[in-house]
Tab-separated table of C-alpha atoms and ligand atoms in Angstrom:
chain	number	residue	atom	x	y	z
P	1	MET	CA	113.499	67.369	119.317
P	2	ASN	CA	111.815	70.288	118.803
P	3	LYS	CA	113.128	70.791	115.719
P	4	LYS	CA	111.410	67.787	114.325
P	5	ARG	CA	107.743	69.216	115.861
P	6	ASN	CA	108.513	71.920	113.895
P	7	LYS	CA	109.130	70.527	110.761
P	8	LYS	CA	105.848	68.347	111.403
P	9	LYS	CA	103.982	71.592	111.828
P	10	PHE	CA	105.405	72.836	108.593
P	11	LYS	CA	104.511	69.911	106.224
P	12	ARG	CA	100.844	69.611	107.579
P	13	LYS	CA	100.737	73.564	106.302
P	14	ASN	CA	101.838	72.734	103.114
P	15	ILE	CA	98.819	69.982	102.647
P	16	LYS	CA	96.441	71.911	103.129
P	17	ILE	CA	97.153	74.401	100.444
P	18	THR	CA	96.292	71.586	98.438
P	19	ASN	CA	99.865	70.151	96.640
P	20	ILE	CA	101.313	73.843	95.167
P	21	GLU	CA	104.749	74.453	95.754
P	22	LEU	CA	105.005	78.005	97.211
P	23	THR	CA	108.465	78.920	97.710
P	24	ASP	CA	107.468	81.592	100.200
P	25	ILE	CA	104.640	80.084	102.430
P	26	ASP	CA	106.147	83.094	104.908
P	27	HIS	CA	102.887	85.010	103.396
P	28	PHE	CA	100.286	82.700	104.677
P	29	THR	CA	98.611	82.626	107.742
P	30	GLU	CA	96.332	80.120	109.149
P	31	ASP	CA	93.427	82.063	107.813
P	32	GLU	CA	94.820	82.429	104.124
P	33	VAL	CA	95.551	78.998	103.922
P	34	SER	CA	91.514	78.075	104.752
P	35	VAL	CA	91.513	81.166	101.907
P	36	GLU	CA	90.298	77.835	99.200
P	37	LYS	CA	88.051	76.333	101.094
P	38	ARG	CA	86.338	79.538	101.818
P	39	ALA	CA	86.264	80.882	98.036
P	40	GLU	CA	84.286	77.229	97.057
P	41	LYS	CA	82.130	77.681	100.060
P	42	LYS	CA	81.030	81.322	99.576
P	43	LEU	CA	80.691	80.855	95.199
P	44	ILE	CA	78.503	77.865	95.962
P	45	GLU	CA	76.237	79.555	98.465
P	46	LYS	CA	76.303	82.210	95.700
P	47	GLY	CA	74.448	80.310	93.393
P	48	LYS	CA	77.350	80.496	91.163
P	49	PHE	CA	77.984	76.606	90.790
P	50	SER	CA	75.561	73.642	91.193
P	51	SER	CA	77.515	71.465	93.366
P	52	LYS	CA	81.009	71.127	94.744
P	53	ARG	CA	82.487	68.776	92.168
P	54	ASP	CA	81.550	71.963	89.743
P	55	LEU	CA	84.875	73.975	90.973
P	56	LYS	CA	87.979	72.950	90.716
P	57	LEU	CA	90.258	76.173	92.423
P	58	LYS	CA	93.601	76.209	92.905
P	59	GLN	CA	95.343	78.727	94.464
P	60	GLY	CA	98.545	80.504	92.334
P	61	ARG	CA	100.569	83.723	92.718
P	62	ILE	CA	99.833	86.606	89.766
P	63	LEU	CA	103.332	86.992	88.478
P	64	GLU	CA	102.308	89.692	85.915
P	65	VAL	CA	99.306	91.492	84.980
P	66	ARG	CA	99.346	91.189	81.246
P	67	SER	CA	95.762	93.173	79.889
P	68	ASN	CA	92.634	94.527	82.049
P	69	TYR	CA	91.262	90.589	81.775
P	70	LYS	CA	94.282	88.253	81.569
P	71	CYS	CA	97.281	87.375	84.056
P	72	LEU	CA	100.277	85.217	84.186
P	73	VAL	CA	99.495	83.455	86.942
P	74	LYS	CA	102.432	80.962	88.275
P	75	ILE	CA	100.290	77.244	89.790
P	76	ASP	CA	102.078	74.542	90.310
P	77	GLN	CA	105.267	75.733	88.736
P	78	LYS	CA	103.372	76.528	85.730
P	79	ASN	CA	103.148	80.053	84.243
P	80	LEU	CA	98.942	79.999	83.208
P	81	LEU	CA	97.798	82.344	81.045
P	82	CYS	CA	94.357	83.336	83.426
P	83	ILE	CA	91.598	85.258	82.724
P	84	LEU	CA	89.394	87.110	85.318
P	85	GLY	CA	86.384	86.182	86.623
P	86	GLY	CA	83.479	87.964	85.333
P	87	ARG	CA	82.246	89.549	88.525
P	88	PHE	CA	85.331	91.779	88.671
P	89	LYS	CA	84.944	93.241	85.474
P	90	GLN	CA	81.957	95.174	86.984
P	91	VAL	CA	84.480	97.115	88.777
P	92	ASN	CA	86.102	100.506	86.403
P	93	PHE	CA	89.621	99.420	85.498
P	94	GLU	CA	90.869	103.147	84.966
P	95	THR	CA	90.406	103.770	88.489
P	96	LYS	CA	90.899	100.618	90.253
P	97	SER	CA	93.586	98.052	90.452
P	98	ILE	CA	91.684	94.848	91.077
P	99	VAL	CA	94.627	92.446	90.322
P	100	ALA	CA	98.430	93.188	91.179
P	101	ALA	CA	101.582	91.551	90.200
P	102	GLY	CA	101.844	89.582	93.538
P	103	ASP	CA	98.035	88.817	94.626
P	104	TYR	CA	97.721	85.344	95.762
P	105	VAL	CA	94.167	84.415	94.049
P	106	ASN	CA	92.416	81.123	93.791
P	107	VAL	CA	91.627	80.085	90.052
P	108	ASP	CA	89.084	77.933	88.560
P	109	VAL	CA	91.433	75.462	86.928
P	110	SER	CA	88.080	73.371	85.424
P	111	SER	CA	88.834	74.811	81.799
P	112	ASP	CA	90.227	77.945	80.568
P	113	PRO	CA	91.990	79.171	83.651
P	114	ARG	CA	89.659	81.869	85.568
P	115	ILE	CA	90.640	83.687	88.734
P	116	GLU	CA	87.804	83.360	90.939
P	117	GLU	CA	89.107	84.636	94.183
P	118	ILE	CA	91.687	87.375	95.091
P	119	VAL	CA	92.652	86.283	98.524
P	120	ASP	CA	93.185	89.592	100.751
P	121	ARG	CA	96.440	91.530	100.546
P	122	VAL	CA	99.302	91.663	103.415
P	123	ASN	CA	100.252	95.123	101.927
P	124	THR	CA	100.508	96.636	98.706
P	125	LEU	CA	102.860	98.912	97.269
P	126	SER	CA	100.955	102.327	95.617
P	127	ARG	CA	101.495	105.207	94.197
P	128	PHE	CA	98.947	108.036	93.541
P	129	SER	CA	97.721	109.687	89.998
P	130	ASP	CA	98.361	113.471	90.525
P	131	ASN	CA	94.581	114.273	90.092
P	132	ASP	CA	92.808	116.182	92.825
P	133	PHE	CA	91.267	112.519	93.775
P	134	GLN	CA	95.185	111.168	94.250
P	135	THR	CA	93.746	108.073	93.253
P	136	GLU	CA	95.499	104.923	94.417
P	137	ILE	CA	97.450	102.906	91.800
P	138	ILE	CA	98.627	99.631	92.891
P	139	ILE	CA	101.875	98.691	91.758
P	140	ALA	CA	102.696	95.288	93.465
P	141	SER	CA	101.128	93.273	96.671
P	142	ASN	CA	102.732	91.356	99.598
P	143	VAL	CA	105.977	92.366	99.397
P	144	ASP	CA	108.106	91.553	102.144
P	145	GLN	CA	110.941	94.249	102.355
P	146	VAL	CA	112.304	97.291	100.254
P	147	ILE	CA	115.898	97.592	99.509
P	148	ILE	CA	116.452	101.736	99.486
P	149	THR	CA	119.434	102.039	97.903
P	150	SER	CA	121.410	105.089	98.011
P	151	SER	CA	124.793	105.629	96.651
P	152	PHE	CA	127.439	106.692	99.311
P	153	LYS	CA	129.379	108.832	95.982
P	154	ASP	CA	128.376	109.798	92.627
P	155	PRO	CA	125.762	110.474	93.610
P	156	MET	CA	126.228	111.859	97.271
P	157	LEU	CA	124.512	109.473	99.376
P	158	ASN	CA	120.604	110.966	100.559
P	159	LEU	CA	119.686	110.303	104.115
P	160	GLY	CA	116.854	112.913	103.394
P	161	LEU	CA	115.275	110.399	100.786
P	162	ILE	CA	116.662	107.029	102.724
P	163	ASP	CA	114.325	108.877	105.440
P	164	ARG	CA	111.580	109.407	103.119
P	165	TYR	CA	111.223	105.291	101.809
P	166	ILE	CA	111.673	104.462	105.355
P	167	CYS	CA	108.413	105.671	106.154
P	168	ALA	CA	107.034	105.228	102.854
P	169	ALA	CA	107.854	101.295	103.769
P	170	LYS	CA	106.313	101.863	106.782
P	171	ILE	CA	103.191	102.721	105.954
P	172	ASN	CA	102.672	100.077	102.899
P	173	LYS	CA	103.795	97.784	106.071
P	174	ILE	CA	107.082	96.787	104.247
P	175	LEU	CA	109.762	95.968	105.795
P	176	PRO	CA	112.456	98.663	105.365
P	177	VAL	CA	116.463	97.518	104.052
P	178	ILE	CA	119.036	99.798	103.748
P	179	CYS	CA	121.603	99.266	101.156
P	180	ILE	CA	124.880	101.968	100.931
P	181	ASN	CA	126.045	101.020	97.369
P	182	LYS	CA	129.460	102.208	95.972
P	183	ILE	CA	131.354	101.986	98.733
P	184	ASP	CA	134.231	101.635	96.839
P	185	LEU	CA	134.640	105.214	96.638
P	186	ALA	CA	134.613	105.175	100.496
P	187	ASP	CA	138.086	106.224	102.194
P	188	SER	CA	137.330	103.720	104.556
P	189	LEU	CA	134.385	101.460	105.577
P	190	ASN	CA	134.219	102.405	109.059
P	191	GLU	CA	133.791	106.108	107.539
P	192	VAL	CA	130.604	104.292	105.784
P	193	LYS	CA	129.349	102.246	109.138
P	194	GLU	CA	129.775	105.288	110.783
P	195	ILE	CA	126.571	106.885	109.089
P	196	GLY	CA	124.342	103.768	109.185
P	197	LYS	CA	124.712	103.231	112.849
P	198	PHE	CA	121.551	105.693	113.571
P	199	TYR	CA	119.153	103.389	111.489
P	200	GLU	CA	121.090	99.963	112.953
P	201	GLU	CA	120.280	101.154	116.296
P	202	LEU	CA	116.587	101.655	115.759
P	203	GLY	CA	116.894	97.536	114.250
P	204	ILE	CA	117.033	98.723	110.424
P	205	LYS	CA	119.455	96.271	108.606
P	206	VAL	CA	121.837	98.197	107.015
P	207	ILE	CA	124.513	96.870	104.472
P	208	CYS	CA	127.345	97.941	102.391
P	209	THR	CA	127.765	97.291	98.814
P	210	SER	CA	129.754	97.391	95.669
P	211	SER	CA	128.624	95.933	92.741
P	212	LYS	CA	131.952	96.877	91.373
P	213	THR	CA	134.479	94.802	94.015
P	214	GLY	CA	131.458	92.432	94.965
P	215	GLU	CA	132.095	93.428	98.766
P	216	GLY	CA	128.898	93.196	99.977
P	217	ILE	CA	127.346	90.946	97.484
P	218	GLU	CA	126.820	87.671	99.407
P	219	LYS	CA	124.794	89.168	102.328
P	220	LEU	CA	122.843	91.242	99.998
P	221	LYS	CA	121.743	87.350	98.625
P	222	LYS	CA	121.071	86.007	101.993
P	223	ILE	CA	118.645	89.684	103.107
P	224	LEU	CA	116.744	88.589	99.424
P	225	LYS	CA	116.731	85.065	99.391
P	226	ASP	CA	113.200	83.867	99.888
P	227	ARG	CA	111.867	87.014	100.126
P	228	ASP	CA	110.305	89.256	97.831
P	229	SER	CA	111.826	92.300	97.085
P	230	VAL	CA	111.580	95.458	95.265
P	231	PHE	CA	114.720	98.029	94.996
P	232	SER	CA	113.740	101.547	95.274
P	233	GLY	CA	116.129	104.276	95.506
P	234	HIS	CA	117.611	107.547	93.191
P	235	SER	CA	118.586	106.935	89.512
P	236	GLY	CA	122.149	106.358	89.402
P	237	ALA	CA	122.658	104.518	92.839
P	238	GLY	CA	124.190	101.142	91.056
P	239	LYS	CA	120.436	99.347	91.532
P	240	SER	CA	120.381	97.864	87.894
P	241	SER	CA	124.514	96.808	88.325
P	242	LEU	CA	123.604	94.945	91.937
P	243	ILE	CA	120.663	92.870	90.197
P	244	ASN	CA	123.440	92.785	87.457
P	245	VAL	CA	126.213	91.666	89.889
P	246	LEU	CA	123.204	89.164	91.679
P	247	GLN	CA	121.779	87.473	88.555
P	248	PRO	CA	122.451	88.915	84.955
P	249	GLU	CA	119.467	87.193	83.643
P	250	LEU	CA	117.477	88.997	85.580
P	251	GLN	CA	118.836	92.251	84.894
P	252	LEU	CA	118.435	91.387	80.972
P	253	LYS	CA	114.473	91.269	81.774
P	254	THR	CA	114.104	94.515	83.540
P	255	ALA	CA	116.478	96.151	80.692
P	256	GLU	CA	113.749	94.387	78.165
P	257	ILE	CA	110.388	95.882	79.473
P	258	SER	CA	111.892	99.052	79.751
P	259	ASP	CA	113.318	99.421	76.135
P	260	TYR	CA	109.167	97.939	75.648
P	261	HIS	CA	107.950	101.006	77.397
P	262	ARG	CA	110.523	103.456	75.922
P	263	LYS	CA	109.004	102.536	71.976
P	264	GLY	CA	105.498	103.041	73.560
P	265	VAL	CA	103.995	99.695	72.157
P	266	HIS	CA	102.114	99.368	76.118
P	267	THR	CA	101.129	102.719	77.483
P	268	THR	CA	100.971	101.604	80.974
P	269	THR	CA	103.619	100.677	83.214
P	270	ARG	CA	103.327	96.795	83.947
P	271	SER	CA	105.216	95.577	87.277
P	272	ARG	CA	106.534	91.922	87.447
P	273	LEU	CA	107.299	89.597	89.414
P	274	LEU	CA	111.145	87.912	88.507
P	275	GLU	CA	112.188	84.489	90.061
P	276	TRP	CA	115.499	84.870	91.708
P	277	ASP	CA	117.643	81.698	91.283
P	278	PHE	CA	118.917	81.694	94.815
P	279	GLY	CA	114.757	81.420	95.826
P	280	GLY	CA	112.429	84.626	96.000
P	281	TYR	CA	111.385	87.058	94.028
P	282	LEU	CA	112.339	90.514	92.662
P	283	VAL	CA	109.641	92.837	92.197
P	284	ASP	CA	110.568	94.647	88.958
P	285	THR	CA	108.492	98.077	89.011
P	286	PRO	CA	109.773	99.795	85.439
P	287	GLY	CA	109.355	103.574	85.414
P	288	ILE	CA	108.757	103.457	88.955
P	289	LYS	CA	112.245	103.803	91.331
P	290	THR	CA	110.102	105.337	94.679
P	291	PHE	CA	106.295	105.237	95.702
P	292	GLY	CA	105.229	108.178	97.338
P	293	LEU	CA	103.436	108.901	100.803
P	294	HIS	CA	100.212	110.341	100.317
P	295	ARG	CA	98.708	113.379	102.430
P	296	LYS	CA	96.419	111.137	104.229
P	297	ASP	CA	100.071	109.619	105.949
P	298	LYS	CA	100.680	112.757	107.556
P	299	GLU	CA	99.371	112.595	110.479
P	300	LYS	CA	101.335	109.068	110.529
P	301	LEU	CA	104.606	110.584	109.827
P	302	LYS	CA	105.474	111.320	113.495
P	303	GLY	CA	104.742	107.654	114.335
P	304	ILE	CA	106.753	106.270	111.528
P	305	PHE	CA	109.570	108.950	110.946
P	306	PRO	CA	112.821	106.700	112.404
P	307	GLY	CA	113.600	107.629	116.388
P	308	LEU	CA	110.591	110.147	116.917
P	309	SER	CA	108.278	107.382	118.820
P	310	TYR	CA	110.779	106.526	121.122
P	311	LEU	CA	111.029	110.078	122.507
P	312	ALA	CA	106.975	111.304	122.092
P	313	GLY	CA	106.639	110.154	125.987
P	314	GLU	CA	108.369	113.247	126.660
P	315	CYS	CA	106.222	115.297	125.101
P	316	LYS	CA	103.794	117.225	126.751
P	317	PHE	CA	100.917	117.049	124.422
P	318	ILE	CA	100.148	113.913	123.723
P	319	ASN	CA	99.492	114.894	119.822
P	320	CYS	CA	102.727	116.728	119.752
P	321	SER	CA	103.858	116.958	115.747
P	322	HIS	CA	107.516	117.886	117.373
P	323	PHE	CA	106.919	121.216	115.626
P	324	HIS	CA	105.433	124.133	117.001
P	325	GLU	CA	105.160	122.756	120.497
P	326	ILE	CA	106.740	123.406	123.525
P	327	LYS	CA	108.088	120.932	126.133
P	328	CYS	CA	108.769	118.494	123.303
P	329	GLY	CA	110.553	115.207	123.809
P	330	VAL	CA	112.195	115.453	120.375
P	331	LYS	CA	113.175	118.860	120.933
P	332	ILE	CA	114.856	118.255	124.211
P	333	ALA	CA	117.193	115.268	122.846
P	334	ILE	CA	118.253	117.314	120.010
P	335	GLU	CA	119.576	119.760	123.274
P	336	ASN	CA	120.717	116.706	124.423
P	337	GLY	CA	123.059	115.849	121.831
P	338	THR	CA	120.699	112.088	122.111
P	339	TYR	CA	118.773	113.226	118.374
P	340	PRO	CA	120.542	114.368	115.608
P	341	ILE	CA	119.322	117.384	114.515
P	342	ALA	CA	119.803	116.701	110.543
P	343	ARG	CA	117.233	113.696	111.009
P	344	TYR	CA	115.015	116.174	112.551
P	345	GLU	CA	115.102	118.302	110.166
P	346	SER	CA	114.492	115.668	107.416
P	347	TYR	CA	111.476	115.273	109.094
P	348	LEU	CA	110.185	119.013	109.198
P	349	ARG	CA	110.801	118.343	105.133
P	350	ILE	CA	109.228	115.713	104.800
P	351	LEU	CA	106.019	116.784	107.216
P	352	GLU	CA	106.287	120.056	105.444
P	353	SER	CA	105.997	117.771	101.630
P	354	LEU	CA	102.842	116.648	102.600
A	401	GDP	P1	120.458	102.728	88.774
A	401	GDP	O1	119.902	104.126	88.170
A	401	GDP	O2	120.200	102.493	90.392
A	401	GDP	O3	119.987	101.499	88.248
A	401	GDP	O4	121.930	102.722	88.289
A	401	GDP	P2	123.261	101.885	87.761
A	401	GDP	O5	122.890	100.544	88.533
A	401	GDP	O6	123.075	102.182	86.332
A	401	GDP	O7	124.107	102.492	87.680
A	401	GDP	C1	124.947	104.225	87.821
A	401	GDP	C2	125.696	104.409	87.243
A	401	GDP	O8	126.909	103.778	88.298
A	401	GDP	C3	127.383	103.148	86.735
A	401	GDP	O9	128.185	103.949	85.253
A	401	GDP	C4	127.298	101.944	87.073
A	401	GDP	O10	128.508	101.718	86.232
A	401	GDP	C5	127.767	103.046	88.460
A	401	GDP	N1	127.914	101.782	89.199
A	401	GDP	C6	127.136	101.224	90.129
A	401	GDP	N2	127.863	100.121	91.253
A	401	GDP	C7	128.572	100.609	91.199
A	401	GDP	C8	129.454	100.405	92.260
A	401	GDP	O11	129.412	99.596	93.282
A	401	GDP	N3	130.752	100.981	92.498
A	401	GDP	C9	131.167	102.156	91.451
A	401	GDP	N4	132.165	102.929	91.740
A	401	GDP	N5	130.132	102.574	90.458
A	401	GDP	C10	128.826	101.894	90.395
A	402	ZN	ZN1	106.940	116.448	120.738
């Protein structure tokens, strides 16, 4: 009975988004669902369109930003090349990312498809330019999860890097998932699982895989299904091999774009959304294997570093950075053996780097 009612709700929501098949409606809040209507109203108010009849907006998703003003957009199961509406062009493209792969957009399809509105992003995957201003460059948007991949061996598991990626994911409001790969190189699975325990107890999903033996691949597939994921991790961890086992054509596609870049045909890095045949997207970010933490995130670090927020209540100072302060809950926990000192050292390293 309950199930039936849920189904009905789901359907009604779908109709509201005007007959567009969305593979992933999890992203849409009630607000976002009515965005098409709001966009229409706004543009009419601005006098851009004389009447409602002039405007035929459809919602789509940017799969790839081709050039400054052109994007490949998936609308109604079709991939359309769309141009950006005039007013977006007034913003300097060199310093600002106007649109990004993953953006939901409202497109006027009455003639040559034109992007008229960008739906507010749930989150962004960004990197920051090296200049003093640390300009934000959006790599992709509306990403559900980051598969933080590290090999158990060859190269050695790097927990410090995993901590860093977890923090970056949390800052960007993206769910972190840890994938320990190459478990075929471990003496026993228990040995690997023991390492993951600390994170699992904090509610972070940990999955153990081997692209060589196929172990854990079905489990990984389940995590990826119907979600938009980006693989992140050090070089040699086995990210390409995992994608290859999951869906060989996708790995070919990611390789093809890297080659294209290596030849210097295109100087900027283009991210793309590639569709898994089992549902959901792989966010392909050629040349970017990690995304950074920004200087301005330093203050937030103590709140997001794995396990620290649970201990902060015991600190004498409300704003304790768990670094130089006395009567610090984290230091007490380390002394009691309830918080691993290696993680604390990892926290200090990240803090220092910011
Ligand atoms: P990436 O840089 O993260 O994309 O890593 P690759 O997928 O290129 O893999 C790096 C190396 O690790 C390659 O030589 C792979 O054959 C090897 N490799 C990948 N996955 C596994 C695995 O599960 N087990 C073992 N033993 N080797 C693997
Ligand atoms: Zn403290």
